[in-house]
Amino acid sequence: MGSLADSAPFRVLVIGGSYGGLSAALNLQDLCRGKEPRCGPAPDKEHGVEQPQIPIDITIVDERDGFYHAIGGPLVLASETYAEKAWVKYDEIPALRSPNIKVLQGSVKSVDTEEKVATFQAHGPGAEEWEIQYDYLVAAAGLRRVWPVVPKSLRRKEYLLETGDHTRDALTGRHGVVVVGGGAVGVEIASELKDLHPETKVTLVQSRDKLLSAEPLPEEFKDIALDLVRETGVHVLLSHRLDRTDEARDDDGVDCYRVHFTNGHTMLADQVVMAVSKSVPSTDFLPPFALDEEGYVLVESTLQFADSSPNASSHFAIGDLAKWSGIKRCGAAMHMGYYAANNIFMSMVEENGIELPVIDKPREVLKLDEIPPMMGLAVGKKAISYWPEAGVNSGEDVMKSFFGDDLAFSICWNHMRLGTLDLETTVDERFGDLGLAS
Ligand SMILES: Cc1cc2nc3c(=O)[nH]c(=O)nc-3n(C[C@H](O)[C@H](O)[C@H](O)COP(=O)(O)OP(=O)(O)OC[C@H]3O[C@@H](n4cnc5c(N)ncnc54)[C@H](O)[C@@H]3O)c2cc1C
């Protein structure tokens, strides 16, 4: 077994510190410390076999100042208490408190795959721009989604003001909230709001005659979704295409909106939530040859960039921005993060001629299978799930197993072990700046 303890660390740049990016960074950190990767299968038995250590420096870049649990978005818009929980600043995530992981807040503006250098623009006062050299790059910047599907704010403090104002606006009027768009996000926004605030009138409008019409899911799933949404008390208008929304006054002279549909129907609302916009991959920092015509990154089953990119084998794309089959899901993003980590590690092993000890079976390069359509959808106190082997299931038990009691915040947090301190760091490194070292 080779030892690299004194050699220069591999520099790994991860663009996007959410489900995919954090999974890639932390699984890679595990592997390079000779541990089992946290999102991989557990070994059959305790083995006690010493594994090689590979020095790495991981830089995670994100536009936000913390991990935002996007899945919880619909509940963030309905509950200020939950909003507090759904965004955790990076410097408060124990798993990232490690001397070889650095998190920078700002945007990656460009990547030169030939020279292996990225241009980074810091956020905040001074807004410096500088270059980051890397040996491996993981693109995990997801899709660009618009408010209120995700917050506009990039800092937790402003996010709490933004979402808090939105929630209070939704609850104070008397005409209620109109949610436009009967896809998964619209269904969850409408039903979470109604579930938490039954006194508020909530209307979900959909241009087609079914909810979730664009999703490649069984009709049974869509029918049950409609039943469950109605069960929460949300008023559903199918076959209603939004024409426009005008500012208006009600009969008492109170400001509100008048929502016009193309079939001539109109209604008053205190708040109109648009859950219809098409999200586009956040990949404008990558060279065009790495992308398809819609901006998704072309990848091999190893999650490396497609062969046509220079240095393709050192560049990985994971999560929502990767061109891969299946409905975009956070579970897939975290799984891809683990695969990318494993494959970066295998590349480092190969480059250094390290012979890995065999534990249960030889560690090897992982290749992603095609992912069939699958979905878990929270609707108030119940959820519906579909995947090919299990078919369609729904109920409170499905809610519990897919989302727990916090729209899957704890499930994701625990899966990536974000709350677990990195035991290899010193007490000073972990607690020094919190004033807890002594
Ligand atoms: C409202 C809502 C509900 C959802 N519900 C579910 C659900 O129930 N189940 C499920 O499985 N999935 C759900 N999803 C989908 C799920 O959230 C995504 O599949 C998941 O977020 C993808 O993770 P990711 O790491 O690829 O990207 P993202 O989570 O989008 O993270 C990308 C990160 O990159 C950062 N970034 C972007 N561009 C740059 C740049 N140029 N420089 C630096 N940083 C950048 C962003 O700030 C962000 O933190 C939901 C999504 C939404 C919006």
Short mmCIF file of C-alpha atoms and ligand atoms in Angstrom, two decimals:
data_model
loop_
_atom_site.label_atom_id
_atom_site.label_comp_id
_atom_site.label_asym_id
_atom_site.label_seq_id
_atom_site.Cartn_x
_atom_site.Cartn_y
_atom_site.Cartn_z
CA MET A 1 0.00 0.00 0.00
CA GLY A 2 1.45 3.39 -0.97
CA SER A 3 1.63 6.29 1.46
CA LEU A 4 1.03 9.81 0.22
CA ALA A 5 1.05 11.49 3.60
CA ASP A 6 3.76 13.99 2.62
CA SER A 7 2.76 14.67 -0.98
CA ALA A 8 0.89 17.76 -2.12
CA PRO A 9 -2.87 17.40 -1.58
CA PHE A 10 -5.17 16.90 -4.54
CA ARG A 11 -7.22 20.05 -5.06
CA VAL A 12 -10.91 19.35 -5.52
CA LEU A 13 -13.31 22.12 -6.45
CA VAL A 14 -17.02 21.49 -5.84
CA ILE A 15 -19.40 24.02 -7.40
CA GLY A 16 -22.67 23.99 -5.45
CA GLY A 17 -22.95 23.10 -1.77
CA SER A 18 -26.33 21.40 -1.68
CA TYR A 19 -27.40 17.74 -1.81
CA GLY A 20 -25.09 16.69 -4.66
CA GLY A 21 -22.09 18.87 -3.80
CA LEU A 22 -22.04 18.15 -0.06
CA SER A 23 -22.45 14.44 -0.69
CA ALA A 24 -19.52 14.46 -3.14
CA ALA A 25 -17.28 16.45 -0.79
CA LEU A 26 -18.00 14.45 2.36
CA ASN A 27 -17.90 10.99 0.76
CA LEU A 28 -14.59 11.91 -0.86
CA GLN A 29 -13.26 13.13 2.46
CA ASP A 30 -14.23 9.76 4.03
CA LEU A 31 -12.53 7.75 1.31
CA CYS A 32 -9.36 9.82 1.38
CA ARG A 33 -9.13 9.25 5.13
CA GLY A 34 -9.35 5.51 4.68
CA LYS A 35 -12.96 5.31 5.90
CA GLU A 36 -16.08 3.85 4.33
CA PRO A 37 -17.97 6.53 2.38
CA ARG A 38 -20.95 7.74 4.41
CA CYS A 39 -23.52 7.33 1.63
CA GLY A 40 -22.20 4.00 0.37
CA PRO A 41 -23.19 0.51 1.51
CA ALA A 42 -21.86 -0.43 4.94
CA PRO A 43 -19.22 -3.21 4.87
CA ASP A 44 -20.49 -6.69 5.73
CA LYS A 45 -18.55 -6.72 8.99
CA GLU A 46 -16.07 -4.68 11.00
CA HIS A 47 -12.79 -5.32 9.25
CA GLY A 48 -10.12 -3.23 10.93
CA VAL A 49 -8.11 -3.28 7.70
CA GLU A 50 -5.89 -0.24 7.32
CA GLN A 51 -6.73 1.70 4.18
CA PRO A 52 -4.57 4.27 2.39
CA GLN A 53 -4.86 7.96 3.21
CA ILE A 54 -4.79 10.45 0.37
CA PRO A 55 -4.25 14.14 1.13
CA ILE A 56 -6.93 16.40 -0.35
CA ASP A 57 -8.05 20.00 -0.14
CA ILE A 58 -11.70 20.44 -0.94
CA THR A 59 -13.10 23.86 -1.83
CA ILE A 60 -16.89 24.12 -1.96
CA VAL A 61 -18.27 27.23 -3.64
CA ASP A 62 -21.87 28.31 -3.25
CA GLU A 63 -23.82 31.48 -3.94
CA ARG A 64 -25.67 30.99 -0.64
CA ASP A 65 -24.14 31.29 2.81
CA GLY A 66 -25.59 27.96 3.87
CA PHE A 67 -27.22 24.67 2.96
CA TYR A 68 -30.81 25.31 1.91
CA HIS A 69 -33.15 22.33 2.11
CA ALA A 70 -34.99 22.98 -1.16
CA ILE A 71 -37.44 20.12 -0.64
CA GLY A 72 -38.76 21.93 2.40
CA GLY A 73 -39.53 25.04 0.31
CA PRO A 74 -43.32 24.60 0.36
CA LEU A 75 -43.27 24.45 4.16
CA VAL A 76 -40.80 27.35 4.37
CA LEU A 77 -43.48 29.49 2.68
CA ALA A 78 -46.08 28.43 5.24
CA SER A 79 -44.12 28.42 8.51
CA GLU A 80 -41.60 30.91 9.85
CA THR A 81 -40.48 28.35 12.45
CA TYR A 82 -39.69 25.80 9.79
CA ALA A 83 -37.92 28.44 7.68
CA GLU A 84 -35.45 28.85 10.57
CA LYS A 85 -34.63 25.16 10.33
CA ALA A 86 -34.43 24.77 6.55
CA TRP A 87 -31.31 26.94 6.01
CA VAL A 88 -28.17 26.13 7.97
CA LYS A 89 -25.16 28.36 7.50
CA TYR A 90 -22.12 26.45 6.31
CA ASP A 91 -20.05 27.53 9.29
CA GLU A 92 -22.65 25.90 11.54
CA ILE A 93 -22.55 22.51 9.84
CA PRO A 94 -20.38 20.26 12.02
CA ALA A 95 -19.38 17.88 9.19
CA LEU A 96 -17.76 20.76 7.29
CA ARG A 97 -15.69 21.83 10.25
CA SER A 98 -12.53 20.27 8.94
CA PRO A 99 -9.10 21.71 8.10
CA ASN A 100 -9.17 20.38 4.56
CA ILE A 101 -12.66 21.60 3.63
CA LYS A 102 -13.15 25.26 2.79
CA VAL A 103 -16.47 26.86 1.84
CA LEU A 104 -16.46 30.08 -0.17
CA GLN A 105 -19.55 32.19 -0.71
CA GLY A 106 -19.77 33.50 -4.24
CA SER A 107 -20.31 32.41 -7.82
CA VAL A 108 -18.16 30.49 -10.22
CA LYS A 109 -18.17 32.59 -13.38
CA SER A 110 -16.18 30.39 -15.77
CA VAL A 111 -14.29 27.14 -15.96
CA ASP A 112 -11.39 26.37 -18.28
CA THR A 113 -11.35 22.58 -18.46
CA GLU A 114 -8.11 22.54 -20.47
CA GLU A 115 -6.14 24.60 -17.91
CA LYS A 116 -8.16 23.27 -14.94
CA VAL A 117 -8.87 26.69 -13.54
CA ALA A 118 -12.13 28.35 -12.48
CA THR A 119 -12.90 32.04 -12.06
CA PHE A 120 -14.60 32.80 -8.77
CA GLN A 121 -16.46 35.99 -7.89
CA ALA A 122 -16.83 36.54 -4.14
CA HIS A 123 -20.07 37.99 -2.82
CA GLY A 124 -20.24 40.87 -0.43
CA PRO A 125 -18.31 44.07 0.10
CA GLY A 126 -15.25 44.38 -2.15
CA ALA A 127 -16.57 41.52 -4.33
CA GLU A 128 -13.16 40.23 -5.38
CA GLU A 129 -12.68 37.93 -8.33
CA TRP A 130 -9.90 35.35 -8.40
CA GLU A 131 -8.84 32.09 -10.02
CA ILE A 132 -9.04 28.68 -8.40
CA GLN A 133 -6.75 25.95 -9.75
CA TYR A 134 -7.99 22.41 -9.30
CA ASP A 135 -7.08 18.80 -10.05
CA TYR A 136 -10.70 17.58 -10.00
CA LEU A 137 -13.90 19.52 -10.47
CA VAL A 138 -17.43 18.54 -9.45
CA ALA A 139 -20.23 20.60 -11.01
CA ALA A 140 -23.25 20.41 -8.68
CA ALA A 141 -24.89 23.79 -9.23
CA GLY A 142 -28.39 22.39 -9.85
CA LEU A 143 -31.13 24.25 -11.69
CA ARG A 144 -31.87 27.97 -11.61
CA ARG A 145 -35.28 28.17 -9.98
CA VAL A 146 -37.18 31.38 -9.42
CA TRP A 147 -38.85 32.82 -6.33
CA PRO A 148 -40.97 31.67 -4.62
CA VAL A 149 -40.03 28.13 -5.64
CA VAL A 150 -36.67 28.89 -4.02
CA PRO A 151 -35.69 32.05 -2.11
CA LYS A 152 -34.01 34.94 -3.93
CA SER A 153 -31.83 35.80 -0.93
CA LEU A 154 -28.33 34.40 -0.75
CA ARG A 155 -27.88 35.00 2.98
CA ARG A 156 -29.84 33.32 5.73
CA LYS A 157 -30.69 36.58 7.46
CA GLU A 158 -32.32 38.07 4.36
CA TYR A 159 -33.96 34.77 3.46
CA LEU A 160 -35.79 34.78 6.80
CA LEU A 161 -37.11 38.29 6.12
CA GLU A 162 -38.09 37.40 2.56
CA THR A 163 -39.93 34.20 3.41
CA GLY A 164 -41.41 35.66 6.61
CA ASP A 165 -42.97 38.56 4.69
CA HIS A 166 -44.36 36.12 2.15
CA THR A 167 -45.95 33.91 4.82
CA ARG A 168 -47.52 36.86 6.66
CA ASP A 169 -48.91 38.26 3.39
CA ALA A 170 -50.51 34.91 2.63
CA LEU A 171 -52.25 34.75 5.97
CA THR A 172 -53.54 38.28 6.48
CA GLY A 173 -55.94 38.81 3.57
CA ARG A 174 -59.46 37.53 3.14
CA HIS A 175 -59.50 36.46 -0.51
CA GLY A 176 -56.85 33.85 -0.02
CA VAL A 177 -53.92 32.56 -2.01
CA VAL A 178 -53.94 31.35 -5.60
CA VAL A 179 -51.17 28.91 -6.48
CA VAL A 180 -50.63 28.71 -10.23
CA GLY A 181 -49.26 25.41 -11.53
CA GLY A 182 -50.37 21.88 -10.71
CA GLY A 183 -46.94 20.26 -10.90
CA ALA A 184 -45.21 18.75 -7.88
CA VAL A 185 -44.07 22.10 -6.49
CA GLY A 186 -47.50 23.77 -6.88
CA VAL A 187 -49.25 20.80 -5.26
CA GLU A 188 -46.89 20.90 -2.27
CA ILE A 189 -47.01 24.69 -1.85
CA ALA A 190 -50.83 24.72 -1.87
CA SER A 191 -51.29 21.71 0.40
CA GLU A 192 -48.65 22.67 2.99
CA LEU A 193 -50.19 26.13 3.31
CA LYS A 194 -53.70 24.75 3.71
CA ASP A 195 -52.60 21.99 6.07
CA LEU A 196 -50.87 24.44 8.40
CA HIS A 197 -53.42 27.26 8.05
CA PRO A 198 -56.83 25.67 7.44
CA GLU A 199 -58.53 29.06 7.90
CA THR A 200 -56.79 30.44 4.79
CA LYS A 201 -58.55 29.99 1.45
CA VAL A 202 -56.12 28.27 -0.94
CA THR A 203 -56.83 27.63 -4.63
CA LEU A 204 -54.60 25.55 -6.88
CA VAL A 205 -55.01 26.21 -10.59
CA GLN A 206 -53.79 23.96 -13.36
CA SER A 207 -54.05 24.58 -17.10
CA ARG A 208 -54.46 20.87 -17.94
CA ASP A 209 -57.23 18.49 -16.88
CA LYS A 210 -54.89 16.57 -14.51
CA LEU A 211 -52.40 17.51 -11.84
CA LEU A 212 -48.75 16.57 -12.56
CA SER A 213 -49.64 16.34 -16.25
CA ALA A 214 -46.02 16.76 -17.39
CA GLU A 215 -44.62 13.99 -15.19
CA PRO A 216 -43.97 10.50 -16.60
CA LEU A 217 -45.94 8.88 -13.76
CA PRO A 218 -48.89 6.46 -13.74
CA GLU A 219 -52.36 8.02 -14.06
CA GLU A 220 -53.23 6.43 -10.70
CA PHE A 221 -50.56 8.61 -9.03
CA LYS A 222 -52.03 11.76 -10.56
CA ASP A 223 -55.60 10.80 -9.58
CA ILE A 224 -54.63 10.09 -5.99
CA ALA A 225 -52.70 13.37 -5.90
CA LEU A 226 -55.90 15.22 -6.84
CA ASP A 227 -57.92 13.37 -4.18
CA LEU A 228 -55.36 14.11 -1.49
CA VAL A 229 -55.03 17.78 -2.41
CA ARG A 230 -58.81 18.16 -2.20
CA GLU A 231 -58.80 16.26 1.11
CA THR A 232 -56.56 18.97 2.61
CA GLY A 233 -59.24 21.54 1.78
CA VAL A 234 -57.44 23.16 -1.18
CA HIS A 235 -59.86 24.25 -3.90
CA VAL A 236 -58.57 22.84 -7.21
CA LEU A 237 -59.37 24.41 -10.57
CA LEU A 238 -58.36 22.14 -13.46
CA SER A 239 -58.34 23.27 -17.12
CA HIS A 240 -57.79 26.89 -16.02
CA ARG A 241 -54.98 28.62 -17.87
CA LEU A 242 -53.75 31.88 -16.34
CA ASP A 243 -54.18 34.84 -18.65
CA ARG A 244 -53.01 37.68 -16.39
CA THR A 245 -53.08 39.11 -12.90
CA ASP A 246 -54.08 42.74 -12.32
CA GLU A 247 -53.85 44.85 -9.21
CA ALA A 248 -57.40 45.47 -7.98
CA ARG A 249 -59.58 46.74 -5.10
CA ASP A 250 -62.31 44.65 -3.55
CA ASP A 251 -65.80 45.99 -2.72
CA ASP A 252 -64.49 47.41 0.54
CA GLY A 253 -61.69 49.26 -1.25
CA VAL A 254 -58.98 46.89 0.01
CA ASP A 255 -56.01 46.23 -2.29
CA CYS A 256 -55.83 42.73 -3.77
CA TYR A 257 -55.34 41.03 -7.15
CA ARG A 258 -57.79 40.00 -9.83
CA VAL A 259 -56.72 36.78 -11.50
CA HIS A 260 -57.96 36.31 -15.09
CA PHE A 261 -58.10 32.92 -16.82
CA THR A 262 -58.24 32.40 -20.59
CA ASN A 263 -61.70 30.76 -20.24
CA GLY A 264 -63.09 34.07 -18.97
CA HIS A 265 -63.24 33.09 -15.30
CA THR A 266 -61.85 35.67 -12.85
CA MET A 267 -61.25 35.64 -9.10
CA LEU A 268 -59.81 37.85 -6.37
CA ALA A 269 -56.72 36.88 -4.40
CA ASP A 270 -54.47 38.44 -1.77
CA GLN A 271 -51.45 36.58 -3.06
CA VAL A 272 -50.64 34.82 -6.34
CA VAL A 273 -47.87 32.24 -6.16
CA MET A 274 -46.34 31.26 -9.48
CA ALA A 275 -45.19 27.65 -9.44
CA VAL A 276 -44.97 27.23 -13.20
CA SER A 277 -41.66 28.59 -14.40
CA LYS A 278 -39.34 26.29 -16.28
CA SER A 279 -36.10 25.81 -14.41
CA VAL A 280 -32.89 25.91 -16.41
CA PRO A 281 -29.54 24.29 -15.52
CA SER A 282 -27.12 26.58 -13.72
CA THR A 283 -24.26 25.84 -16.09
CA ASP A 284 -23.46 29.13 -17.80
CA PHE A 285 -19.96 28.97 -16.23
CA LEU A 286 -19.13 25.82 -18.23
CA PRO A 287 -17.83 25.74 -21.81
CA PRO A 288 -20.59 25.08 -24.39
CA PHE A 289 -18.96 21.87 -25.62
CA ALA A 290 -19.69 20.26 -22.22
CA LEU A 291 -23.43 20.97 -22.50
CA ASP A 292 -26.43 19.82 -24.49
CA GLU A 293 -28.72 22.31 -26.24
CA GLU A 294 -30.73 22.92 -23.02
CA GLY A 295 -27.64 23.50 -20.90
CA TYR A 296 -27.46 20.13 -19.12
CA VAL A 297 -23.96 18.70 -18.67
CA LEU A 298 -23.26 15.71 -20.90
CA VAL A 299 -21.93 12.90 -18.72
CA GLU A 300 -20.75 9.30 -18.97
CA SER A 301 -22.17 6.69 -16.59
CA THR A 302 -19.15 7.36 -14.34
CA LEU A 303 -20.49 10.95 -14.05
CA GLN A 304 -17.36 12.24 -15.75
CA PHE A 305 -17.91 14.84 -18.46
CA ALA A 306 -18.53 13.27 -21.86
CA ASP A 307 -15.40 12.29 -23.73
CA SER A 308 -15.59 15.30 -26.05
CA SER A 309 -14.47 17.69 -23.24
CA PRO A 310 -10.73 18.27 -22.65
CA ASN A 311 -9.60 16.56 -19.43
CA ALA A 312 -13.03 14.93 -19.22
CA SER A 313 -11.78 12.34 -16.73
CA SER A 314 -11.08 15.01 -14.07
CA HIS A 315 -14.45 16.73 -14.44
CA PHE A 316 -17.67 15.40 -12.92
CA ALA A 317 -21.27 16.60 -13.05
CA ILE A 318 -23.92 15.44 -10.58
CA GLY A 319 -27.45 16.15 -9.45
CA ASP A 320 -30.04 18.18 -11.30
CA LEU A 321 -27.64 19.72 -13.85
CA ALA A 322 -26.42 16.37 -15.19
CA LYS A 323 -28.07 15.04 -18.31
CA TRP A 324 -29.33 11.74 -16.98
CA SER A 325 -32.60 9.82 -16.97
CA GLY A 326 -35.18 10.05 -14.18
CA ILE A 327 -37.15 12.81 -12.50
CA LYS A 328 -34.82 15.31 -10.80
CA ARG A 329 -34.68 14.32 -7.13
CA CYS A 330 -32.47 15.03 -4.15
CA GLY A 331 -31.96 11.30 -3.50
CA ALA A 332 -30.46 10.96 -6.97
CA ALA A 333 -28.27 14.04 -6.38
CA MET A 334 -26.84 12.60 -3.13
CA HIS A 335 -26.34 9.20 -4.75
CA MET A 336 -24.52 10.76 -7.70
CA GLY A 337 -22.37 12.68 -5.21
CA TYR A 338 -21.29 9.39 -3.66
CA TYR A 339 -20.55 7.91 -7.11
CA ALA A 340 -18.48 10.93 -8.15
CA ALA A 341 -16.54 10.78 -4.85
CA ASN A 342 -15.82 7.10 -5.36
CA ASN A 343 -14.69 7.64 -8.93
CA ILE A 344 -12.47 10.61 -8.08
CA PHE A 345 -10.91 8.50 -5.34
CA MET A 346 -10.34 5.62 -7.78
CA SER A 347 -8.70 8.02 -10.21
CA MET A 348 -6.36 9.29 -7.45
CA VAL A 349 -5.57 5.70 -6.49
CA GLU A 350 -4.75 4.82 -10.07
CA GLU A 351 -2.67 7.96 -10.62
CA ASN A 352 -0.55 7.11 -7.60
CA GLY A 353 -0.28 3.38 -8.24
CA ILE A 354 -1.85 2.60 -4.87
CA GLU A 355 -2.94 -0.96 -4.24
CA LEU A 356 -6.18 -0.96 -2.29
CA PRO A 357 -6.79 -3.67 0.29
CA VAL A 358 -9.84 -5.79 -0.50
CA ILE A 359 -12.53 -5.56 2.19
CA ASP A 360 -15.73 -7.38 1.10
CA LYS A 361 -14.97 -7.05 -2.58
CA PRO A 362 -12.48 -4.94 -4.53
CA ARG A 363 -13.40 -1.23 -4.66
CA GLU A 364 -14.06 -0.31 -8.25
CA VAL A 365 -15.21 2.52 -10.50
CA LEU A 366 -18.99 2.92 -10.12
CA LYS A 367 -21.24 3.34 -13.14
CA LEU A 368 -24.69 4.80 -12.81
CA ASP A 369 -27.62 2.80 -14.21
CA GLU A 370 -30.48 4.48 -15.99
CA ILE A 371 -32.94 5.84 -13.40
CA PRO A 372 -36.64 5.09 -14.02
CA PRO A 373 -39.24 7.77 -13.20
CA MET A 374 -40.00 7.78 -9.47
CA MET A 375 -41.39 10.31 -7.04
CA GLY A 376 -42.41 10.94 -3.45
CA LEU A 377 -44.93 13.77 -3.12
CA ALA A 378 -46.01 15.29 0.20
CA VAL A 379 -49.65 16.40 0.33
CA GLY A 380 -50.52 17.78 3.73
CA LYS A 381 -50.35 14.96 6.30
CA LYS A 382 -50.12 12.25 3.65
CA ALA A 383 -47.78 11.44 0.80
CA ILE A 384 -47.88 9.47 -2.43
CA SER A 385 -44.97 7.48 -3.76
CA TYR A 386 -44.19 5.67 -6.96
CA TRP A 387 -41.32 3.60 -8.12
CA PRO A 388 -41.51 0.72 -10.57
CA GLU A 389 -41.01 -2.18 -8.13
CA ALA A 390 -43.46 -0.91 -5.50
CA GLY A 391 -46.06 0.81 -7.71
CA VAL A 392 -48.20 3.61 -6.29
CA ASN A 393 -48.65 3.91 -2.52
CA SER A 394 -50.14 6.65 -0.41
CA GLY A 395 -51.05 7.54 3.13
CA GLU A 396 -49.66 8.82 6.39
CA ASP A 397 -47.21 5.90 6.60
CA VAL A 398 -45.77 6.92 3.21
CA MET A 399 -45.41 10.45 4.53
CA LYS A 400 -43.52 9.14 7.55
CA SER A 401 -41.11 6.99 5.57
CA PHE A 402 -40.43 9.48 2.73
CA PHE A 403 -40.53 12.76 4.60
CA GLY A 404 -40.49 12.07 8.36
CA ASP A 405 -42.08 14.98 10.20
CA ASP A 406 -40.01 17.79 8.67
CA LEU A 407 -40.34 17.36 4.89
CA ALA A 408 -37.22 15.18 4.81
CA PHE A 409 -34.86 17.70 6.40
CA SER A 410 -33.66 15.19 9.01
CA ILE A 411 -33.56 12.35 6.47
CA CYS A 412 -31.19 14.31 4.21
CA TRP A 413 -29.21 15.82 7.10
CA ASN A 414 -28.67 12.37 8.65
CA HIS A 415 -27.96 10.62 5.35
CA MET A 416 -25.08 13.02 4.69
CA ARG A 417 -24.20 13.03 8.41
CA LEU A 418 -24.05 16.81 8.35
CA GLY A 419 -24.41 16.94 12.11
CA THR A 420 -21.44 14.68 12.77
CA LEU A 421 -18.21 16.33 13.77
CA ASP A 422 -15.15 15.42 11.80
CA LEU A 423 -13.23 13.41 14.39
CA GLU A 424 -9.88 13.93 12.68
CA THR A 425 -9.81 17.64 13.49
CA THR A 426 -8.42 19.04 16.70
CA VAL A 427 -10.67 20.53 19.31
CA ASP A 428 -9.27 23.97 18.48
CA GLU A 429 -10.04 23.55 14.80
CA ARG A 430 -13.57 22.45 15.55
CA PHE A 431 -14.54 24.82 18.30
CA GLY A 432 -11.89 27.53 18.36
CA ASP A 433 -13.90 30.23 16.61
CA LEU A 434 -17.02 29.40 18.61
CA GLY A 435 -15.13 30.16 21.77
CA LEU A 436 -15.72 26.63 23.05
CA ALA A 437 -12.21 25.26 22.83
CA SER A 438 -11.29 25.32 26.46
C1 LIG B 1 -39.98 23.28 -3.93
C2 LIG B 1 -39.23 22.02 -4.27
C3 LIG B 1 -39.66 20.80 -3.76
C4 LIG B 1 -38.93 19.63 -4.05
N1 LIG B 1 -39.37 18.45 -3.52
C5 LIG B 1 -38.63 17.34 -3.72
C6 LIG B 1 -38.99 16.12 -3.09
O1 LIG B 1 -39.98 16.04 -2.38
N2 LIG B 1 -38.19 15.03 -3.29
C7 LIG B 1 -37.05 15.10 -4.07
O2 LIG B 1 -36.35 14.11 -4.20
N3 LIG B 1 -36.71 16.24 -4.70
C8 LIG B 1 -37.47 17.35 -4.55
N4 LIG B 1 -37.11 18.51 -5.17
C9 LIG B 1 -35.97 18.49 -6.10
C10 LIG B 1 -34.67 18.60 -5.34
O3 LIG B 1 -34.70 19.73 -4.52
C11 LIG B 1 -33.51 18.66 -6.34
O4 LIG B 1 -33.50 17.48 -7.09
C12 LIG B 1 -32.20 18.85 -5.59
O5 LIG B 1 -32.18 20.12 -4.96
C13 LIG B 1 -31.00 18.73 -6.54
O6 LIG B 1 -29.84 18.90 -5.80
P1 LIG B 1 -28.52 19.51 -6.46
O7 LIG B 1 -27.46 19.40 -5.39
O8 LIG B 1 -28.27 18.91 -7.78
O9 LIG B 1 -28.85 21.05 -6.75
P2 LIG B 1 -29.45 22.20 -5.83
O10 LIG B 1 -30.09 21.67 -4.62
O11 LIG B 1 -30.25 23.06 -6.74
O12 LIG B 1 -28.15 23.01 -5.37
C14 LIG B 1 -27.34 23.73 -6.24
C15 LIG B 1 -26.48 24.66 -5.41
O13 LIG B 1 -25.56 25.31 -6.31
C16 LIG B 1 -25.48 26.69 -6.00
N5 LIG B 1 -25.08 27.39 -7.24
C17 LIG B 1 -25.78 27.51 -8.40
N6 LIG B 1 -25.05 28.13 -9.33
C18 LIG B 1 -23.83 28.42 -8.77
C19 LIG B 1 -22.65 29.07 -9.22
N7 LIG B 1 -22.52 29.54 -10.47
N8 LIG B 1 -21.62 29.22 -8.35
C20 LIG B 1 -21.73 28.76 -7.07
N9 LIG B 1 -22.81 28.12 -6.61
C21 LIG B 1 -23.86 27.95 -7.43
C22 LIG B 1 -26.88 27.05 -5.48
O14 LIG B 1 -26.82 28.17 -4.62
C23 LIG B 1 -27.27 25.76 -4.74
O15 LIG B 1 -26.94 25.79 -3.36
C24 LIG B 1 -37.80 19.69 -4.89
C25 LIG B 1 -37.38 20.92 -5.42
C26 LIG B 1 -38.08 22.07 -5.11
C27 LIG B 1 -37.60 23.39 -5.66
#
